[in-house]
Amino acid sequence: MTSTEHVEGHPRKIDPDALFERLDDYMTRKGLRSTSQRRVIAETFFDSPKHVTIDELLAAVREREPRIGYATVYRTLKLFAECGIAAERNFGDGQTRYELSEEATDHHHDHLICNQCGRIIEFHDDRIEKLQEQVAKELGFDISSHKHEIYGDCNRTECVAEGRRKAPRR
Amino acid sequence: MTSTEHVEGHPRKIDPDALFERLDDYMTRKGLRSTSQRRVIAETFFDSPKHVTIDELLAAVREREPRIGYATVYRTLKLFAECGIAAERNFGDGQTRYELSEEATDHHHDHLICNQCGRIIEFHDDRIEKLQEQVAKELGFDISSHKHEIYGDCNRTECVAEGRRKAPRR
DNA sequence: GTATGTGCAAATGTTTTGCACGTAC
DNA sequence: GTACGTGCAAAACATTTGCACATAC
């Protein structure tokens, strides 16, 4: 067993019920309403591959409910982020992406992004986490979140073959 | 001596001549031209506090040359980034910021950003750098760059007093 | 002289907002 | 019934682009 773990960027087995509950609690607390749109968007989001863009999510949502609008998806994902079940990510390609938050998955991770094929791999290293806490402490900071992204070439044969198709803007 | 260092986000003593030379070399190599606008923008950028936005830079540039346009500053900073003297940064407030690149300053660093006052502190920790190389290596990645940003509250009395004025969107 | 650069305004792409209508509570 | 939510289109924002004119080489 090492202190580093990693995983490909795809949906992890989570318990949707717990997430719905968390969302409902938040909405009740804030006097917000449970609507069919919010339910559909939540279901779709929980089923989505990680790091979805609003466009991708909207397309998936519209397969179930074609009349749902752009703005609703934007607003709903902001809500999910506020309530703590979703996290906003920005990998420099100009589109905000969303994934389940670390509280929701009980699993903090950072990202390795391939410049060539755009593949996103998650990693987690306790030693790095500890050191970063130490750095912040020395400077008197209370950490609320962090972002650690490593960009590079993943060197898979498929990737080298594929070339630059999906590479994020760098 | 420890393996962590840090510094406030303000201009470090650099040698502008070396940077101009680097820029000139790049332009010559690429068949690009040395214009008065590019010179003024370069001078202003070298004198700027770190992490300037295009707006801030444009304002400073126009104090010297009021007729310089937005697009020119955008295009010129892209050029600086390509040539390796500037680095693009994005701290989640929707505006791209530029700072001298690590090659230009001979000093790689990462960032601690205060959620309350927006203050940006640079840090560098060799142990984290090493661990991150190790993680990438295990996954077969060749690192080209990385981004490590820690967000939190800096807890200075001034900051607590100032409140949320300049806080980046989070 | 010609290719490259500039300034302006218009276009682009993403995200946000105003508003009339709809709906949860 | 009322406050909140939705869909649409328009606005807002940062950034990029097209084009006529200017300028470095």
XYZ file of N, CA and C in Angstrom, chain A:
510
model
N 0.833 -1.212 0.000
C 0.000 0.000 0.000
C 0.858 1.249 0.000
N 0.583 2.112 -0.918
C 1.324 3.360 -0.984
C 0.408 4.511 -0.579
N 0.978 5.715 -0.477
C 0.137 6.860 -0.129
C -0.419 7.560 -1.366
N -0.131 7.034 -2.547
C -0.689 7.609 -3.773
C -1.728 6.671 -4.375
N -2.832 7.257 -4.789
C -3.847 6.473 -5.491
C -4.246 7.218 -6.734
N -4.778 6.498 -7.701
C -5.281 7.207 -8.879
C -6.409 6.424 -9.513
N -7.135 7.103 -10.390
C -8.302 6.503 -10.993
C -8.611 7.280 -12.261
N -9.183 6.611 -13.254
C -9.579 7.314 -14.483
C -10.813 8.156 -14.206
N -11.008 9.158 -15.006
C -12.096 10.101 -14.746
C -13.466 9.601 -15.141
N -13.988 8.617 -14.469
C -15.341 8.153 -14.760
C -16.152 7.906 -13.505
N -17.458 7.756 -13.670
C -18.299 7.800 -12.480
C -17.934 6.737 -11.458
N -17.835 7.191 -10.262
C -17.514 6.321 -9.146
C -18.847 5.862 -8.564
N -18.847 4.711 -7.970
C -20.098 4.259 -7.354
C -20.403 5.138 -6.152
N -21.518 5.824 -6.269
C -21.923 6.676 -5.174
C -23.356 6.323 -4.808
N -23.822 6.880 -3.716
C -25.189 6.625 -3.293
C -26.049 7.853 -3.623
N -26.830 7.770 -4.707
C -27.609 8.930 -5.124
C -28.595 9.367 -4.048
N -29.127 8.429 -3.300
C -30.113 8.783 -2.276
C -29.548 9.774 -1.269
N -28.320 9.517 -0.861
C -27.693 10.409 0.107
C -27.527 11.807 -0.483
N -27.240 11.850 -1.779
C -27.043 13.155 -2.414
C -28.361 13.894 -2.556
N -29.403 13.175 -2.956
C -30.735 13.794 -3.039
C -31.143 14.338 -1.683
N -30.849 13.576 -0.661
C -31.215 13.999 0.684
C -30.487 15.274 1.061
N -29.228 15.277 0.754
C -28.432 16.455 1.056
C -28.954 17.689 0.329
N -29.339 17.483 -0.925
C -29.902 18.566 -1.721
C -31.226 19.030 -1.139
N -32.079 18.084 -0.798
C -33.390 18.419 -0.227
C -33.239 19.198 1.071
N -32.345 18.717 1.919
C -32.089 19.420 3.183
C -31.718 20.864 2.917
N -30.789 21.022 1.981
C -30.308 22.373 1.680
C -31.442 23.251 1.184
N -32.251 22.719 0.295
C -33.341 23.500 -0.277
C -34.359 23.861 0.798
N -34.681 22.920 1.643
C -35.616 23.198 2.735
C -35.083 24.315 3.623
N -33.813 24.150 4.006
C -33.169 25.121 4.868
C -33.215 26.527 4.281
N -33.051 26.609 2.961
C -32.991 27.913 2.308
C -34.348 28.368 1.765
N -35.373 27.608 2.010
C -36.682 27.970 1.486
C -36.794 27.828 -0.027
N -35.992 26.931 -0.598
C -36.053 26.729 -2.050
C -36.983 25.560 -2.368
N -37.376 25.471 -3.630
C -38.391 24.481 -3.984
C -37.853 23.311 -4.775
N -38.476 22.182 -4.540
C -38.101 20.972 -5.261
C -38.929 20.885 -6.544
N -38.275 21.068 -7.668
C -39.010 21.061 -8.931
C -38.614 19.853 -9.770
N -39.443 19.579 -10.778
C -39.140 18.419 -11.634
C -37.826 18.660 -12.378
N -37.580 19.908 -12.794
C -36.319 20.199 -13.493
C -35.115 19.894 -12.613
N -35.180 20.349 -11.376
C -34.035 20.111 -10.487
C -33.824 18.624 -10.265
N -34.924 17.875 -10.177
C -34.769 16.434 -9.985
C -34.126 15.790 -11.207
N -34.616 16.145 -12.389
C -34.050 15.556 -13.612
C -32.576 15.921 -13.766
N -32.258 17.187 -13.511
C -30.866 17.616 -13.653
C -29.987 16.881 -12.638
N -30.487 16.721 -11.430
C -29.710 16.002 -10.415
C -29.469 14.558 -10.845
N -30.536 13.876 -11.242
C -30.385 12.483 -11.677
C -29.359 12.369 -12.786
N -29.495 13.253 -13.764
C -28.594 13.210 -14.905
C -27.162 13.474 -14.483
N -27.010 14.447 -13.605
C -25.667 14.783 -13.131
C -25.039 13.602 -12.387
N -25.815 12.953 -11.549
C -25.272 11.825 -10.789
C -24.866 10.678 -11.713
N -25.539 10.574 -12.851
C -25.217 9.512 -13.807
C -24.119 9.886 -14.793
N -23.684 11.131 -14.764
C -22.764 11.592 -15.810
C -21.335 11.205 -15.531
N -20.559 11.076 -16.611
C -19.120 10.908 -16.402
C -18.618 12.144 -15.667
N -17.535 12.009 -15.019
C -17.012 13.130 -14.250
C -16.626 14.281 -15.162
N -16.554 15.466 -14.576
C -16.049 16.640 -15.297
C -16.886 17.003 -16.502
N -18.203 16.957 -16.362
C -19.083 17.332 -17.472
C -19.147 18.846 -17.627
N -19.302 19.274 -18.861
C -19.559 20.676 -19.148
C -21.069 20.893 -19.109
N -21.462 22.155 -19.033
C -22.878 22.485 -19.044
C -23.536 21.982 -20.336
N -22.835 22.121 -21.432
C -23.368 21.667 -22.716
C -23.662 20.177 -22.723
N -22.690 19.424 -22.250
C -22.865 17.976 -22.207
C -24.040 17.609 -21.322
N -24.099 18.266 -20.177
C -25.152 17.964 -19.232
C -26.512 18.358 -19.805
N -26.573 19.516 -20.431
C -27.835 19.956 -21.012
C -28.318 18.958 -22.056
N -27.402 18.490 -22.894
C -27.776 17.527 -23.928
C -28.375 16.282 -23.285
N -27.721 15.779 -22.233
C -28.197 14.575 -21.556
C -29.549 14.829 -20.886
N -29.688 16.000 -20.289
C -30.927 16.358 -19.604
C -32.082 16.419 -20.602
N -31.795 16.961 -21.783
C -32.850 17.132 -22.785
C -33.315 15.831 -23.395
N -32.508 14.776 -23.253
C -32.986 13.475 -23.712
C -34.192 13.045 -22.884
N -34.218 13.497 -21.646
C -35.357 13.154 -20.797
C -36.418 14.234 -20.825
N -35.981 15.479 -20.829
C -36.899 16.612 -20.741
C -36.477 17.683 -21.745
N -36.959 17.557 -22.966
C -36.444 18.416 -24.033
C -36.673 19.902 -23.805
N -37.599 20.263 -22.943
C -37.910 21.678 -22.813
C -37.074 22.416 -21.758
N -36.161 21.706 -21.131
C -35.336 22.377 -20.123
C -34.321 23.297 -20.796
N -34.186 24.504 -20.255
C -33.346 25.513 -20.897
C -31.939 25.606 -20.332
N -31.090 26.234 -21.116
C -29.727 26.508 -20.719
C -29.634 27.107 -19.322
N -30.339 28.221 -19.155
C -30.218 28.993 -17.927
C -30.545 28.135 -16.711
N -31.509 27.264 -16.854
C -31.898 26.416 -15.730
C -30.747 25.501 -15.329
N -30.059 24.963 -16.313
C -28.942 24.085 -16.001
C -27.819 24.875 -15.323
N -27.516 26.034 -15.854
C -26.518 26.880 -15.205
C -26.892 27.163 -13.759
N -28.149 27.618 -13.588
C -28.581 28.004 -12.243
C -28.577 26.798 -11.314
N -29.009 25.654 -11.838
C -29.109 24.466 -10.992
C -27.729 23.969 -10.586
N -26.759 24.055 -11.475
C -25.439 23.587 -11.076
C -24.760 24.522 -10.093
N -25.043 25.798 -10.204
C -24.570 26.725 -9.166
C -25.173 26.316 -7.813
N -26.459 25.990 -7.860
C -27.133 25.535 -6.641
C -26.473 24.281 -6.071
N -26.187 23.315 -6.938
C -25.532 22.093 -6.471
C -24.180 22.410 -5.839
N -23.475 23.341 -6.452
C -22.161 23.707 -5.911
C -22.312 24.358 -4.532
N -23.284 25.264 -4.411
C -23.541 25.920 -3.134
C -23.897 24.916 -2.044
N -24.695 23.961 -2.436
C -25.194 22.996 -1.464
C -24.125 21.961 -1.143
N -23.054 21.961 -1.922
C -21.915 21.123 -1.582
C -21.882 19.759 -2.243
N -22.825 19.485 -3.162
C -22.751 18.171 -3.811
C -21.952 18.212 -5.115
N -21.759 19.409 -5.658
C -20.980 19.519 -6.896
C -19.804 20.459 -6.703
N -18.764 20.280 -7.529
C -17.615 21.175 -7.494
C -17.345 21.688 -8.899
N -17.070 22.978 -8.995
C -16.723 23.587 -10.266
C -15.255 23.351 -10.564
N -14.967 23.086 -11.824
C -13.572 22.893 -12.236
C -13.316 23.688 -13.495
N -12.111 24.132 -13.630
C -11.761 24.873 -14.824
C -10.408 24.418 -15.289
N -10.377 23.713 -16.418
C -9.105 23.170 -16.877
C -8.513 23.991 -18.019
N -8.972 25.222 -18.137
C -8.301 26.113 -19.075
C -8.774 26.018 -20.514
N -9.874 25.296 -20.768
C -10.379 25.254 -22.133
C -11.572 26.196 -22.302
N -11.776 27.062 -21.308
C -12.829 28.061 -21.443
C -14.222 27.609 -21.052
N -14.365 26.345 -20.675
C -15.676 25.891 -20.229
C -15.586 25.369 -18.806
N -16.523 25.807 -17.994
C -16.567 25.315 -16.629
C -17.085 23.876 -16.638
N -16.467 23.043 -15.867
C -16.912 21.656 -15.743
C -17.378 21.410 -14.322
N -18.243 20.429 -14.164
C -18.739 20.076 -12.838
C -18.492 18.609 -12.559
N -18.193 18.331 -11.308
C -18.065 16.942 -10.885
C -18.648 16.841 -9.484
N -18.866 15.620 -9.018
C -19.324 15.451 -7.648
C -18.260 16.008 -6.718
N -18.669 16.680 -5.681
C -17.709 17.277 -4.760
C -16.996 16.204 -3.956
N -15.920 16.607 -3.348
C -15.218 15.625 -2.526
C -16.017 15.233 -1.290
N -16.835 16.155 -0.775
C -17.681 15.767 0.362
C -18.669 14.707 -0.084
N -19.187 14.882 -1.307
C -20.193 13.949 -1.814
C -19.607 12.561 -2.040
N -18.367 12.522 -2.486
C -17.770 11.224 -2.788
C -16.904 10.731 -1.646
N -16.744 11.574 -0.623
C -15.868 11.212 0.486
C -14.472 10.902 0.000
N -14.025 11.663 -0.959
C -12.773 11.309 -1.592
C -12.199 12.528 -2.266
N -11.206 13.118 -1.661
C -10.568 14.260 -2.313
C -9.572 13.775 -3.350
N -9.502 14.479 -4.461
C -8.499 14.114 -5.454
C -8.086 15.336 -6.258
N -6.980 15.221 -6.940
C -6.518 16.259 -7.851
C -6.427 15.654 -9.248
N -5.910 16.427 -10.192
C -5.999 16.002 -11.590
C -4.698 16.065 -12.360
N -4.546 15.062 -13.205
C -3.472 15.014 -14.193
C -4.173 15.112 -15.544
N -3.798 16.060 -16.368
C -4.489 16.266 -17.628
C -3.530 16.118 -18.797
N -3.916 15.290 -19.760
C -3.039 15.074 -20.919
C -3.215 16.194 -21.938
N -2.108 16.839 -22.271
C -2.148 17.934 -23.249
C -2.568 17.453 -24.627
N -2.245 16.203 -24.937
C -2.510 15.680 -26.276
C -3.958 15.251 -26.427
N -4.401 14.341 -25.539
C -5.717 13.733 -25.769
C -6.782 14.268 -24.815
N -6.403 15.120 -23.876
C -7.399 15.721 -22.992
C -7.884 14.798 -21.891
N -7.344 13.588 -21.846
C -7.742 12.642 -20.820
C -7.447 13.188 -19.427
N -8.350 12.962 -18.503
C -8.169 13.461 -17.154
C -8.045 12.293 -16.183
N -6.947 12.217 -15.473
C -6.738 11.161 -14.492
C -6.733 11.811 -13.120
N -7.395 11.148 -12.189
C -7.395 11.694 -10.841
C -6.288 11.066 -10.031
N -5.738 11.843 -9.129
C -4.767 11.248 -8.221
C -4.962 11.823 -6.830
N -4.418 11.120 -5.877
C -4.485 11.602 -4.508
C -3.208 11.179 -3.820
N -2.568 12.097 -3.160
C -1.343 11.757 -2.461
C -1.341 12.434 -1.098
N -1.450 11.615 -0.089
C -1.534 12.125 1.286
C -0.340 12.970 1.665
N 0.809 12.575 1.169
C 2.011 13.312 1.563
C 1.943 14.737 1.025
N 1.468 14.873 -0.232
C 1.324 16.220 -0.796
C 0.296 17.014 -0.002
N -0.813 16.372 0.334
C -1.859 17.059 1.105
C -1.305 17.584 2.421
N -0.561 16.746 3.097
C -0.004 17.138 4.393
C 0.940 18.319 4.247
N 1.803 18.232 3.235
C 2.783 19.300 3.040
C 2.105 20.620 2.741
N 1.037 20.531 1.978
C 0.343 21.753 1.605
C -0.340 22.370 2.812
N -0.829 21.551 3.695
C -1.409 22.073 4.942
C -0.346 22.779 5.766
N 0.825 22.160 5.761
C 1.930 22.722 6.515
C 2.319 24.094 5.963
N 2.408 24.192 4.633
C 2.742 25.471 3.993
C 1.724 26.539 4.376
N 0.444 26.182 4.275
C -0.615 27.154 4.569
C -0.541 27.588 6.029
N -0.285 26.641 6.887
C -0.212 26.933 8.310
C 0.907 27.908 8.614
N 2.053 27.664 8.010
C 3.183 28.572 8.212
C 2.840 30.001 7.829
N 1.963 30.150 6.849
C 1.601 31.481 6.371
C 0.323 32.001 7.023
N -0.177 31.255 7.996
C -1.353 31.716 8.733
C -2.672 31.564 8.004
N -2.673 30.771 6.935
C -3.889 30.569 6.155
C -4.732 29.415 6.696
N -6.059 29.613 6.652
C -6.956 28.471 6.830
C -7.406 28.044 5.442
N -7.083 26.843 5.059
C -7.422 26.363 3.714
C -8.905 26.084 3.597
N -9.526 26.587 2.530
C -10.908 26.196 2.284
C -10.966 25.200 1.135
N -10.057 25.321 0.202
C -10.022 24.379 -0.918
C -8.685 24.513 -1.613
N -8.440 23.608 -2.510
C -7.252 23.795 -3.327
C -7.442 23.104 -4.659
N -6.515 23.380 -5.532
C -6.578 22.915 -6.902
C -5.165 22.517 -7.261
N -4.966 21.292 -7.634
C -3.622 20.872 -8.002
C -3.743 20.134 -9.314
N -3.301 20.764 -10.375
C -3.434 20.158 -11.695
C -2.070 20.010 -12.329
N -1.840 18.808 -12.827
C -0.567 18.558 -13.507
C -0.880 18.335 -14.983
N -0.236 19.100 -15.845
C -0.434 18.959 -17.277
C 0.778 18.277 -17.886
N 0.516 17.411 -18.854
C 1.643 16.744 -19.487
C 1.184 15.827 -20.587
N 2.058 14.911 -20.994
C 1.716 13.964 -22.044
C 1.591 12.582 -21.426
N 0.472 11.915 -21.759
C 0.212 10.649 -21.069
C 0.935 9.474 -21.705
N 1.450 9.680 -22.939
C 2.305 8.678 -23.569
C 1.669 7.342 -23.909
N 0.360 7.243 -23.855
C -0.252 5.996 -24.322
C -0.107 5.933 -25.834
N -0.040 4.742 -26.389
C 0.083 4.649 -27.850
C -1.142 5.238 -28.529
N -2.338 4.964 -27.950
C -3.560 5.523 -28.540
C -3.489 7.036 -28.578
N -2.977 7.589 -27.490
C -2.934 9.039 -27.377
C -2.004 9.618 -28.412
N -0.817 9.047 -28.514
C 0.158 9.541 -29.476
C -0.440 9.467 -30.880
N -1.170 8.375 -31.155
C -1.804 8.199 -32.463
C -2.889 9.245 -32.701
N -3.735 9.427 -31.676
C -4.853 10.370 -31.797
C -4.416 11.782 -32.141
N -3.285 12.177 -31.599
C -2.790 13.524 -31.854
C -3.505 14.538 -31.021
N -3.632 15.734 -31.579
C -4.003 16.888 -30.771
C -5.493 17.167 -30.705
N -6.340 16.203 -30.985
C -7.744 16.505 -31.209
C -8.456 17.263 -30.112
N -8.364 16.728 -28.891
C -9.163 17.325 -27.829
C -8.343 18.159 -26.857
N -7.115 18.452 -27.233
C -6.226 19.113 -26.285
C -6.798 20.431 -25.782
N -6.773 20.615 -24.459
C -7.233 21.887 -23.928
C -6.312 23.008 -24.390
N -6.852 24.195 -24.445
C -6.072 25.388 -24.791
C -5.028 25.625 -23.705
N -3.791 25.705 -24.068
C -2.728 25.912 -23.067
C -1.794 27.015 -23.522
